[in-house]
PDB file of C-alpha atoms in Angstrom:
ATOM      1  CA  UNK A 175     109.430 -65.129-101.709  1.00  0.00           C
ATOM      2  CA  UNK A 176     112.795 -66.711-102.637  1.00  0.00           C
ATOM      3  CA  UNK A 177     114.765 -64.096-100.691  1.00  0.00           C
ATOM      4  CA  UNK A 178     112.746 -64.594 -97.522  1.00  0.00           C
ATOM      5  CA  UNK A 179     112.285 -68.346 -97.863  1.00  0.00           C
ATOM      6  CA  UNK A 180     108.642 -68.003 -96.813  1.00  0.00           C
ATOM      7  CA  UNK A 181     105.868 -70.593 -96.982  1.00  0.00           C
ATOM      8  CA  UNK A 182     104.817 -69.627-100.523  1.00  0.00           C
ATOM      9  CA  UNK A 183     108.354 -70.239-101.795  1.00  0.00           C
ATOM     10  CA  UNK A 184     108.698 -73.481 -99.821  1.00  0.00           C
ATOM     11  CA  UNK A 185     105.470 -74.747-101.411  1.00  0.00           C
ATOM     12  CA  UNK A 186     106.800 -73.987-104.903  1.00  0.00           C
ATOM     13  CA  UNK A 187     110.025 -75.839-104.071  1.00  0.00           C
ATOM     14  CA  UNK A 188     108.087 -78.868-102.842  1.00  0.00           C
ATOM     15  CA  UNK A 189     105.824 -78.817-105.915  1.00  0.00           C
ATOM     16  CA  UNK A 190     108.908 -78.710-108.148  1.00  0.00           C
ATOM     17  CA  UNK A 191     110.500 -81.636-106.287  1.00  0.00           C
ATOM     18  CA  UNK A 192     107.277 -83.667-106.558  1.00  0.00           C
ATOM     19  CA  UNK A 193     107.177 -82.966-110.298  1.00  0.00           C
ATOM     20  CA  UNK A 194     110.849 -83.890-110.736  1.00  0.00           C
ATOM     21  CA  UNK A 195     111.821 -80.356-111.772  1.00  0.00           C
ATOM     22  CA  UNK A 196     115.114 -78.663-110.876  1.00  0.00           C
ATOM     23  CA  UNK A 197     114.388 -75.118-112.105  1.00  0.00           C
ATOM     24  CA  UNK A 198     113.691 -73.738-108.604  1.00  0.00           C
ATOM     25  CA  UNK A 199     116.622 -73.429-106.148  1.00  0.00           C
ATOM     26  CA  UNK A 200     116.108 -75.283-102.874  1.00  0.00           C
ATOM     27  CA  UNK A 201     118.085 -72.704-100.897  1.00  0.00           C
ATOM     28  CA  UNK A 202     116.510 -69.337-100.103  1.00  0.00           C
ATOM     29  CA  UNK A 203     118.261 -66.013-100.584  1.00  0.00           C
ATOM     30  CA  UNK A 204     118.815 -65.439 -96.874  1.00  0.00           C
ATOM     31  CA  UNK A 205     120.154 -68.981 -96.465  1.00  0.00           C
ATOM     32  CA  UNK A 206     122.665 -68.336 -99.261  1.00  0.00           C
ATOM     33  CA  UNK A 207     123.794 -65.130 -97.540  1.00  0.00           C
ATOM     34  CA  UNK A 208     124.243 -66.870 -94.185  1.00  0.00           C
ATOM     35  CA  UNK A 209     126.162 -69.729 -95.844  1.00  0.00           C
ATOM     36  CA  UNK A 210     128.366 -67.169 -97.578  1.00  0.00           C
ATOM     37  CA  UNK A 211     129.413 -65.368 -94.393  1.00  0.00           C
ATOM     38  CA  UNK A 212     129.592 -68.455 -92.162  1.00  0.00           C
ATOM     39  CA  UNK A 213     131.701 -69.375 -90.359  1.00  0.00           C
ATOM     40  CA  UNK A 214     133.174 -66.155 -88.995  1.00  0.00           C
ATOM     41  CA  UNK A 215     136.453 -67.079 -87.284  1.00  0.00           C
ATOM     42  CA  UNK A 216     138.654 -65.211 -84.843  1.00  0.00           C
ATOM     43  CA  UNK A 217     142.264 -64.413 -85.752  1.00  0.00           C
ATOM     44  CA  UNK A 218     143.604 -67.596 -84.149  1.00  0.00           C
ATOM     45  CA  UNK A 219     140.981 -69.848 -85.730  1.00  0.00           C
ATOM     46  CA  UNK A 220     140.038 -71.292 -82.330  1.00  0.00           C
ATOM     47  CA  UNK A 221     136.512 -69.881 -82.249  1.00  0.00           C
ATOM     48  CA  UNK A 222     133.925 -69.570 -85.004  1.00  0.00           C
ATOM     49  CA  UNK A 223     130.419 -68.185 -85.351  1.00  0.00           C
ATOM     50  CA  UNK A 224     127.880 -69.614 -87.811  1.00  0.00           C
ATOM     51  CA  UNK A 225     124.324 -68.621 -88.671  1.00  0.00           C
ATOM     52  CA  UNK A 226     121.747 -71.328 -89.367  1.00  0.00           C
ATOM     53  CA  UNK A 227     117.946 -71.411 -89.515  1.00  0.00           C
ATOM     54  CA  UNK A 228     116.103 -68.122 -89.713  1.00  0.00           C
ATOM     55  CA  UNK A 229     112.504 -67.199 -89.006  1.00  0.00           C
ATOM     56  CA  UNK A 230     110.322 -64.125 -89.226  1.00  0.00           C
ATOM     57  CA  UNK A 231     107.742 -63.048 -86.682  1.00  0.00           C
ATOM     58  CA  UNK A 232     104.581 -61.160 -87.533  1.00  0.00           C
ATOM     59  CA  UNK A 233     104.917 -57.382 -88.059  1.00  0.00           C
ATOM     60  CA  UNK A 234     104.474 -55.391 -84.864  1.00  0.00           C
ATOM     61  CA  UNK A 235     102.365 -52.762 -86.617  1.00  0.00           C
ATOM     62  CA  UNK A 236     100.039 -52.694 -89.602  1.00  0.00           C
ATOM     63  CA  UNK A 237     100.634 -50.532 -92.666  1.00  0.00           C
ATOM     64  CA  UNK A 238      98.069 -48.000 -91.435  1.00  0.00           C
ATOM     65  CA  UNK A 239      99.670 -47.799 -87.984  1.00  0.00           C
ATOM     66  CA  UNK A 240     103.114 -47.246 -89.509  1.00  0.00           C
ATOM     67  CA  UNK A 241     101.814 -44.346 -91.607  1.00  0.00           C
ATOM     68  CA  UNK A 242     100.047 -42.837 -88.619  1.00  0.00           C
ATOM     69  CA  UNK A 243     102.906 -43.205 -86.105  1.00  0.00           C
ATOM     70  CA  UNK A 244     105.825 -42.467 -88.486  1.00  0.00           C
ATOM     71  CA  UNK A 245     107.169 -46.024 -88.221  1.00  0.00           C
ATOM     72  CA  UNK A 246     108.821 -48.403 -90.674  1.00  0.00           C
ATOM     73  CA  UNK A 247     106.691 -51.305 -91.907  1.00  0.00           C
ATOM     74  CA  UNK A 248     108.810 -54.363 -91.105  1.00  0.00           C
ATOM     75  CA  UNK A 249     108.944 -57.713 -89.370  1.00  0.00           C
ATOM     76  CA  UNK A 250     111.527 -59.028 -86.857  1.00  0.00           C
ATOM     77  CA  UNK A 251     114.169 -61.467 -88.161  1.00  0.00           C
ATOM     78  CA  UNK A 252     115.583 -64.096 -85.797  1.00  0.00           C
ATOM     79  CA  UNK A 253     118.497 -66.414 -86.593  1.00  0.00           C
ATOM     80  CA  UNK A 254     120.015 -69.419 -84.839  1.00  0.00           C
ATOM     81  CA  UNK A 255     123.635 -68.539 -84.030  1.00  0.00           C
ATOM     82  CA  UNK A 256     126.140 -71.311 -83.265  1.00  0.00           C
ATOM     83  CA  UNK A 257     129.329 -70.445 -81.390  1.00  0.00           C
ATOM     84  CA  UNK A 258     131.898 -73.237 -81.840  1.00  0.00           C
ATOM     85  CA  UNK A 259     135.137 -73.934 -79.994  1.00  0.00           C
ATOM     86  CA  UNK A 260     137.178 -75.531 -82.780  1.00  0.00           C
ATOM     87  CA  UNK A 261     139.660 -77.031 -80.303  1.00  0.00           C
ATOM     88  CA  UNK A 262     137.186 -78.833 -78.041  1.00  0.00           C
ATOM     89  CA  UNK A 263     134.293 -79.190 -80.491  1.00  0.00           C
ATOM     90  CA  UNK A 264     131.910 -77.568 -77.997  1.00  0.00           C
ATOM     91  CA  UNK A 265     128.952 -75.811 -79.639  1.00  0.00           C
ATOM     92  CA  UNK A 266     126.689 -73.255 -78.013  1.00  0.00           C
ATOM     93  CA  UNK A 267     123.504 -72.400 -79.892  1.00  0.00           C
ATOM     94  CA  UNK A 268     121.174 -69.467 -79.331  1.00  0.00           C
ATOM     95  CA  UNK A 269     118.420 -67.680 -81.211  1.00  0.00           C
ATOM     96  CA  UNK A 270     119.349 -64.027 -81.741  1.00  0.00           C
ATOM     97  CA  UNK A 271     117.481 -60.995 -83.055  1.00  0.00           C
ATOM     98  CA  UNK A 272     119.124 -59.792 -86.278  1.00  0.00           C
ATOM     99  CA  UNK A 273     116.982 -56.729 -86.909  1.00  0.00           C
ATOM    100  CA  UNK A 274     113.747 -55.573 -88.497  1.00  0.00           C
ATOM    101  CA  UNK A 275     113.364 -56.612 -92.138  1.00  0.00           C
ATOM    102  CA  UNK A 276     111.464 -54.046 -94.281  1.00  0.00           C
ATOM    103  CA  UNK A 277     108.295 -55.392 -95.886  1.00  0.00           C
ATOM    104  CA  UNK A 278     106.902 -54.466 -99.278  1.00  0.00           C
ATOM    105  CA  UNK A 279     103.259 -53.455 -99.466  1.00  0.00           C
ATOM    106  CA  UNK A 280     100.821 -54.888-102.009  1.00  0.00           C
ATOM    107  CA  UNK A 281     101.433 -51.754-104.107  1.00  0.00           C
ATOM    108  CA  UNK A 282     105.160 -52.505-104.387  1.00  0.00           C
ATOM    109  CA  UNK A 283     106.191 -49.717-102.015  1.00  0.00           C
ATOM    110  CA  UNK A 284     107.948 -49.530 -98.647  1.00  0.00           C
ATOM    111  CA  UNK A 285     106.840 -47.486 -95.643  1.00  0.00           C
ATOM    112  CA  UNK A 286     109.895 -45.859 -94.058  1.00  0.00           C
ATOM    113  CA  UNK A 287     109.374 -43.658 -90.989  1.00  0.00           C
ATOM    114  CA  UNK A 288     105.727 -43.269 -91.955  1.00  0.00           C
ATOM    115  CA  UNK A 289     106.468 -42.190 -95.527  1.00  0.00           C
ATOM    116  CA  UNK A 290     105.655 -44.428 -98.483  1.00  0.00           C
ATOM    117  CA  UNK A 291     108.648 -44.829-100.763  1.00  0.00           C
ATOM    118  CA  UNK A 292     109.490 -46.602-104.009  1.00  0.00           C
ATOM    119  CA  UNK A 293     112.858 -48.256-104.551  1.00  0.00           C
ATOM    120  CA  UNK A 294     114.425 -46.922-107.762  1.00  0.00           C
ATOM    121  CA  UNK A 295     116.685 -49.482-109.398  1.00  0.00           C
ATOM    122  CA  UNK A 296     120.097 -48.513-110.738  1.00  0.00           C
ATOM    123  CA  UNK A 297     121.493 -49.845-113.985  1.00  0.00           C
ATOM    124  CA  UNK A 298     124.918 -51.383-113.420  1.00  0.00           C
ATOM    125  CA  UNK A 299     127.012 -53.655-115.572  1.00  0.00           C
ATOM    126  CA  UNK A 300     126.246 -57.286-114.887  1.00  0.00           C
ATOM    127  CA  UNK A 301     129.048 -59.518-113.539  1.00  0.00           C
ATOM    128  CA  UNK A 302     130.885 -61.418-116.257  1.00  0.00           C
ATOM    129  CA  UNK A 303     133.733 -61.061-118.753  1.00  0.00           C
ATOM    130  CA  UNK A 304     133.713 -58.284-121.364  1.00  0.00           C
ATOM    131  CA  UNK A 305     135.900 -57.571-124.394  1.00  0.00           C
ATOM    132  CA  UNK A 306     136.340 -54.161-126.006  1.00  0.00           C
ATOM    133  CA  UNK A 307     138.126 -52.559-128.939  1.00  0.00           C
ATOM    134  CA  UNK A 308     139.035 -48.872-128.660  1.00  0.00           C
ATOM    135  CA  UNK A 309     139.978 -46.739-131.629  1.00  0.00           C
ATOM    136  CA  UNK A 310     140.137 -43.015-132.292  1.00  0.00           C
ATOM    137  CA  UNK A 311     142.001 -40.185-133.995  1.00  0.00           C
ATOM    138  CA  UNK A 312     144.551 -40.013-131.189  1.00  0.00           C
ATOM    139  CA  UNK A 313     145.436 -43.679-131.620  1.00  0.00           C
ATOM    140  CA  UNK A 314     147.284 -45.068-134.606  1.00  0.00           C
ATOM    141  CA  UNK A 315     145.965 -48.570-133.970  1.00  0.00           C
ATOM    142  CA  UNK A 316     143.192 -50.363-132.109  1.00  0.00           C
ATOM    143  CA  UNK A 317     143.547 -51.164-128.412  1.00  0.00           C
ATOM    144  CA  UNK A 318     141.986 -54.451-127.302  1.00  0.00           C
ATOM    145  CA  UNK A 319     141.004 -55.000-123.687  1.00  0.00           C
ATOM    146  CA  UNK A 320     139.120 -57.411-121.439  1.00  0.00           C
ATOM    147  CA  UNK A 321     137.612 -57.104-117.977  1.00  0.00           C
ATOM    148  CA  UNK A 322     136.437 -59.794-115.576  1.00  0.00           C
ATOM    149  CA  UNK A 323     133.908 -57.996-113.379  1.00  0.00           C
ATOM    150  CA  UNK A 324     132.629 -59.714-110.221  1.00  0.00           C
ATOM    151  CA  UNK A 325     129.531 -59.029-108.193  1.00  0.00           C
ATOM    152  CA  UNK A 326     131.866 -58.543-105.227  1.00  0.00           C
ATOM    153  CA  UNK A 327     135.643 -58.395-105.191  1.00  0.00           C
ATOM    154  CA  UNK A 328     138.600 -57.160-107.228  1.00  0.00           C
ATOM    155  CA  UNK A 329     138.464 -56.544-110.964  1.00  0.00           C
ATOM    156  CA  UNK A 330     140.885 -58.268-113.310  1.00  0.00           C
ATOM    157  CA  UNK A 331     141.714 -56.221-116.430  1.00  0.00           C
ATOM    158  CA  UNK A 332     143.733 -57.124-119.526  1.00  0.00           C
ATOM    159  CA  UNK A 333     144.937 -54.925-122.377  1.00  0.00           C
ATOM    160  CA  UNK A 334     146.953 -55.281-125.565  1.00  0.00           C
ATOM    161  CA  UNK A 335     148.641 -51.901-125.953  1.00  0.00           C
ATOM    162  CA  UNK A 336     149.971 -50.044-128.999  1.00  0.00           C
ATOM    163  CA  UNK A 337     153.215 -52.020-128.795  1.00  0.00           C
ATOM    164  CA  UNK A 338     151.240 -55.290-128.918  1.00  0.00           C
ATOM    165  CA  UNK A 339     152.221 -56.177-125.339  1.00  0.00           C
ATOM    166  CA  UNK A 340     149.566 -58.055-123.343  1.00  0.00           C
ATOM    167  CA  UNK A 341     149.323 -56.478-119.882  1.00  0.00           C
ATOM    168  CA  UNK A 342     147.201 -57.183-116.821  1.00  0.00           C
ATOM    169  CA  UNK A 343     145.966 -54.949-114.002  1.00  0.00           C
ATOM    170  CA  UNK A 344     145.202 -56.733-110.748  1.00  0.00           C
ATOM    171  CA  UNK A 345     142.756 -54.843-108.532  1.00  0.00           C
ATOM    172  CA  UNK A 346     143.140 -51.778-110.781  1.00  0.00           C
ATOM    173  CA  UNK A 347     146.770 -51.311-109.756  1.00  0.00           C
ATOM    174  CA  UNK A 348     149.898 -50.967-111.929  1.00  0.00           C
ATOM    175  CA  UNK A 349     149.941 -53.001-115.103  1.00  0.00           C
ATOM    176  CA  UNK A 350     152.464 -55.774-115.714  1.00  0.00           C
ATOM    177  CA  UNK A 351     153.013 -58.438-118.400  1.00  0.00           C
ATOM    178  CA  UNK A 352     150.202 -60.974-118.351  1.00  0.00           C
ATOM    179  CA  UNK A 353     152.756 -63.793-118.407  1.00  0.00           C
ATOM    180  CA  UNK A 354     153.714 -62.869-114.822  1.00  0.00           C
ATOM    181  CA  UNK A 355     150.147 -63.644-113.730  1.00  0.00           C
ATOM    182  CA  UNK A 356     150.081 -66.871-115.757  1.00  0.00           C
ATOM    183  CA  UNK A 357     153.293 -68.018-114.060  1.00  0.00           C
ATOM    184  CA  UNK A 358     151.856 -67.154-110.650  1.00  0.00           C
ATOM    185  CA  UNK A 359     148.892 -69.374-111.548  1.00  0.00           C
ATOM    186  CA  UNK A 360     151.244 -72.296-112.097  1.00  0.00           C
ATOM    187  CA  UNK A 361     152.060 -72.197-115.813  1.00  0.00           C
ATOM    188  CA  UNK A 362     155.699 -72.623-116.814  1.00  0.00           C
ATOM    189  CA  UNK A 363     157.373 -70.651-119.595  1.00  0.00           C
ATOM    190  CA  UNK A 364     157.228 -73.796-121.742  1.00  0.00           C
ATOM    191  CA  UNK A 365     153.487 -74.232-121.161  1.00  0.00           C
ATOM    192  CA  UNK A 366     152.841 -70.571-121.997  1.00  0.00           C
ATOM    193  CA  UNK A 367     154.905 -70.956-125.169  1.00  0.00           C
ATOM    194  CA  UNK A 368     153.018 -74.106-126.135  1.00  0.00           C
ATOM    195  CA  UNK A 369     149.579 -72.557-125.649  1.00  0.00           C
ATOM    196  CA  UNK A 370     150.222 -69.009-126.884  1.00  0.00           C
ATOM    197  CA  UNK A 371     153.408 -69.216-128.937  1.00  0.00           C
ATOM    198  CA  UNK A 372     151.639 -68.742-132.280  1.00  0.00           C
ATOM    199  CA  UNK A 373     150.472 -65.242-131.321  1.00  0.00           C
ATOM    200  CA  UNK A 374     152.849 -62.352-131.960  1.00  0.00           C
ATOM    201  CA  UNK A 375     151.432 -60.340-129.056  1.00  0.00           C
ATOM    202  CA  UNK A 376     152.264 -63.113-126.583  1.00  0.00           C
ATOM    203  CA  UNK A 377     155.722 -63.607-128.087  1.00  0.00           C
ATOM    204  CA  UNK A 378     156.459 -59.911-127.545  1.00  0.00           C
ATOM    205  CA  UNK A 379     155.082 -60.153-124.007  1.00  0.00           C
ATOM    206  CA  UNK A 380     157.259 -63.159-123.158  1.00  0.00           C
ATOM    207  CA  UNK A 381     160.326 -61.303-124.446  1.00  0.00           C
ATOM    208  CA  UNK A 382     159.544 -58.389-122.111  1.00  0.00           C
ATOM    209  CA  UNK A 383     158.906 -60.632-119.085  1.00  0.00           C
ATOM    210  CA  UNK A 384     162.027 -61.291-116.982  1.00  0.00           C
ATOM    211  CA  UNK A 385     160.241 -63.451-114.397  1.00  0.00           C
ATOM    212  CA  UNK A 386     161.307 -67.091-114.494  1.00  0.00           C
ATOM    213  CA  UNK A 387     159.447 -69.051-111.815  1.00  0.00           C
ATOM    214  CA  UNK A 388     156.133 -69.106-109.970  1.00  0.00           C
ATOM    215  CA  UNK A 389     157.789 -67.946-106.736  1.00  0.00           C
ATOM    216  CA  UNK A 390     159.364 -64.960-108.509  1.00  0.00           C
ATOM    217  CA  UNK A 391     155.945 -64.128-109.977  1.00  0.00           C
ATOM    218  CA  UNK A 392     154.335 -64.104-106.516  1.00  0.00           C
ATOM    219  CA  UNK A 393     156.981 -61.678-105.238  1.00  0.00           C
ATOM    220  CA  UNK A 394     156.703 -59.425-108.305  1.00  0.00           C
ATOM    221  CA  UNK A 395     152.904 -59.234-108.054  1.00  0.00           C
ATOM    222  CA  UNK A 396     153.071 -58.397-104.350  1.00  0.00           C
ATOM    223  CA  UNK A 397     155.575 -55.594-104.993  1.00  0.00           C
ATOM    224  CA  UNK A 398     153.295 -54.106-107.646  1.00  0.00           C
ATOM    225  CA  UNK A 399     150.196 -54.279-105.445  1.00  0.00           C
ATOM    226  CA  UNK A 400     151.789 -53.416-102.100  1.00  0.00           C
ATOM    227  CA  UNK A 401     154.720 -51.090-102.854  1.00  0.00           C
ATOM    228  CA  UNK A 402     156.810 -50.277 -99.811  1.00  0.00           C
ATOM    229  CA  UNK A 403     155.826 -53.433 -97.926  1.00  0.00           C
ATOM    230  CA  UNK A 404     158.197 -56.404 -97.463  1.00  0.00           C
ATOM    231  CA  UNK A 405     157.483 -58.855-100.282  1.00  0.00           C
ATOM    232  CA  UNK A 406     157.579 -62.615 -99.845  1.00  0.00           C
ATOM    233  CA  UNK A 407     156.454 -65.687-101.756  1.00  0.00           C
ATOM    234  CA  UNK A 408     153.797 -66.588 -99.198  1.00  0.00           C
ATOM    235  CA  UNK A 409     152.460 -63.020 -99.053  1.00  0.00           C
ATOM    236  CA  UNK A 410     152.097 -62.929-102.838  1.00  0.00           C
ATOM    237  CA  UNK A 411     150.397 -66.319-102.923  1.00  0.00           C
ATOM    238  CA  UNK A 412     147.921 -65.330-100.205  1.00  0.00           C
ATOM    239  CA  UNK A 413     147.206 -61.990-101.862  1.00  0.00           C
ATOM    240  CA  UNK A 414     146.319 -63.598-105.187  1.00  0.00           C
ATOM    241  CA  UNK A 415     144.304 -66.333-103.467  1.00  0.00           C
ATOM    242  CA  UNK A 416     142.233 -63.809-101.516  1.00  0.00           C
ATOM    243  CA  UNK A 417     141.657 -61.577-104.532  1.00  0.00           C
ATOM    244  CA  UNK A 418     140.138 -64.148-106.905  1.00  0.00           C
ATOM    245  CA  UNK A 419     139.862 -67.625-105.380  1.00  0.00           C
ATOM    246  CA  UNK A 420     138.452 -67.025-101.887  1.00  0.00           C
ATOM    247  CA  UNK A 421     134.617 -67.206-101.838  1.00  0.00           C
ATOM    248  CA  UNK A 422     134.496 -64.953 -98.786  1.00  0.00           C
ATOM    249  CA  UNK A 423     136.157 -62.111-100.711  1.00  0.00           C
ATOM    250  CA  UNK A 424     135.245 -62.779-104.342  1.00  0.00           C
ATOM    251  CA  UNK A 425     131.880 -63.575-105.886  1.00  0.00           C
ATOM    252  CA  UNK A 426     130.925 -63.712-109.552  1.00  0.00           C
ATOM    253  CA  UNK A 427     127.352 -64.610-108.548  1.00  0.00           C
ATOM    254  CA  UNK A 428     125.441 -67.189-110.549  1.00  0.00           C
ATOM    255  CA  UNK A 429     124.722 -64.756-113.374  1.00  0.00           C
ATOM    256  CA  UNK A 430     128.430 -63.914-113.638  1.00  0.00           C
ATOM    257  CA  UNK A 431     129.389 -67.600-113.750  1.00  0.00           C
ATOM    258  CA  UNK A 432     126.765 -68.212-116.433  1.00  0.00           C
ATOM    259  CA  UNK A 433     128.070 -65.332-118.564  1.00  0.00           C
ATOM    260  CA  UNK A 434     131.722 -66.361-118.146  1.00  0.00           C
ATOM    261  CA  UNK A 435     130.889 -69.943-119.145  1.00  0.00           C
ATOM    262  CA  UNK A 436     128.903 -68.786-122.170  1.00  0.00           C
ATOM    263  CA  UNK A 437     131.476 -66.241-123.344  1.00  0.00           C
ATOM    264  CA  UNK A 438     134.563 -68.423-122.932  1.00  0.00           C
ATOM    265  CA  UNK A 439     133.040 -71.823-123.654  1.00  0.00           C
ATOM    266  CA  UNK A 440     133.796 -73.200-120.186  1.00  0.00           C
ATOM    267  CA  UNK A 441     131.556 -75.574-118.239  1.00  0.00           C
ATOM    268  CA  UNK A 442     131.968 -74.727-114.567  1.00  0.00           C
ATOM    269  CA  UNK A 443     129.061 -75.437-112.208  1.00  0.00           C
ATOM    270  CA  UNK A 444     126.784 -72.439-111.420  1.00  0.00           C
ATOM    271  CA  UNK A 445     127.801 -72.774-107.775  1.00  0.00           C
ATOM    272  CA  UNK A 446     131.452 -72.082-108.721  1.00  0.00           C
ATOM    273  CA  UNK A 447     131.349 -68.328-108.199  1.00  0.00           C
ATOM    274  CA  UNK A 448     135.077 -67.725-107.780  1.00  0.00           C
ATOM    275  CA  UNK A 449     137.498 -67.641-110.689  1.00  0.00           C
ATOM    276  CA  UNK A 450     139.396 -70.687-111.869  1.00  0.00           C
ATOM    277  CA  UNK A 451     142.817 -70.747-113.490  1.00  0.00           C
ATOM    278  CA  UNK A 452     141.175 -71.869-116.738  1.00  0.00           C
ATOM    279  CA  UNK A 453     138.813 -68.851-116.638  1.00  0.00           C
ATOM    280  CA  UNK A 454     141.820 -66.536-116.618  1.00  0.00           C
ATOM    281  CA  UNK A 455     143.804 -68.503-119.207  1.00  0.00           C
ATOM    282  CA  UNK A 456     140.860 -68.635-121.620  1.00  0.00           C
ATOM    283  CA  UNK A 457     140.212 -64.912-121.130  1.00  0.00           C
ATOM    284  CA  UNK A 458     143.794 -64.227-122.223  1.00  0.00           C
ATOM    285  CA  UNK A 459     143.378 -66.674-125.106  1.00  0.00           C
ATOM    286  CA  UNK A 460     140.130 -65.019-126.204  1.00  0.00           C
ATOM    287  CA  UNK A 461     141.781 -61.582-126.094  1.00  0.00           C
ATOM    288  CA  UNK A 462     144.854 -62.523-128.137  1.00  0.00           C
ATOM    289  CA  UNK A 463     142.701 -64.341-130.699  1.00  0.00           C
ATOM    290  CA  UNK A 464     140.486 -61.251-130.934  1.00  0.00           C
ATOM    291  CA  UNK A 465     143.609 -59.149-131.511  1.00  0.00           C
ATOM    292  CA  UNK A 466     144.839 -61.602-134.154  1.00  0.00           C
ATOM    293  CA  UNK A 467     141.500 -61.539-135.981  1.00  0.00           C
ATOM    294  CA  UNK A 468     140.665 -65.205-135.450  1.00  0.00           C
ATOM    295  CA  UNK A 469     136.911 -65.931-135.578  1.00  0.00           C
ATOM    296  CA  UNK A 470     136.426 -68.671-132.969  1.00  0.00           C
ATOM    297  CA  UNK A 471     137.939 -70.220-129.861  1.00  0.00           C
ATOM    298  CA  UNK A 472     139.887 -73.485-130.302  1.00  0.00           C
ATOM    299  CA  UNK A 473     137.990 -76.775-129.981  1.00  0.00           C
ATOM    300  CA  UNK A 474     134.624 -75.002-129.866  1.00  0.00           C
ATOM    301  CA  UNK A 475     132.198 -72.938-131.913  1.00  0.00           C
ATOM    302  CA  UNK A 476     132.392 -69.987-129.496  1.00  0.00           C
ATOM    303  CA  UNK A 477     132.705 -66.856-131.602  1.00  0.00           C
ATOM    304  CA  UNK A 478     135.463 -64.355-130.824  1.00  0.00           C
ATOM    305  CA  UNK A 479     133.978 -60.855-130.923  1.00  0.00           C
ATOM    306  CA  UNK A 480     133.844 -57.612-128.973  1.00  0.00           C
ATOM    307  CA  UNK A 481     130.884 -56.891-126.712  1.00  0.00           C
ATOM    308  CA  UNK A 482     128.323 -54.227-127.523  1.00  0.00           C
ATOM    309  CA  UNK A 483     128.768 -52.090-124.401  1.00  0.00           C
TER     310      UNK A 483
END
């Protein structure tokens, strides 16, 4: 009901509003998807396309007819499309057919080309931030790592290696000292020293890091991620922005935001489904405190421990 935004869901929303409750979202699943992809702009930014209200029409065929005629049981989806000239402000609106939306039967099945099918769910790791400790006979000491996993977008991975250097992998590419990323996010060497200076792993990392400024960090990150391409400050800034801070390319989803907040002790709104600088800084802080054997995060009762995964 929530995904489709049908009358049953709308009634529950209205009942919740009348009762003063806020536990039911007032935006349907399809509306969230359309808001996420809108507006779609051309390369010059002069024209944009947005999707607004949607509606479903009645199914063309019944379940029995679909089984008999080898058809898919579905209903047509129509959406209001708005084409906007951003220079003149002119808007042209039209209702367009988006496709046939499969319908579930009362038995929880779908009829596809006349055949009744059941959707089998796949177990995947939920979006969020995870911390691990790896040990084994081949290793003479434990390796601590962290991963920020989105619902959609690039992973961000951290690791404290056998030499106690804190490294980061952006989009699963070559690793580099985590202090390079922190500088690209706007922290100075002095601020990094002030926040992490008491940890030996971060001291060793800062000694290895030859990057001095934020601009140098942008260039270094771009060279690591796009080897062979001309590197520039602006290119590095845009690359990092699009990887983790652009809602069109990165999405933690609400469950991911909830888990990040709970794990790190942050208090971002559920609607904030991109990363923040503080998310990344506290992930690094959590990891180095885990490596140092400290039990909790500073200024909170959030326990520092590995995840059972």
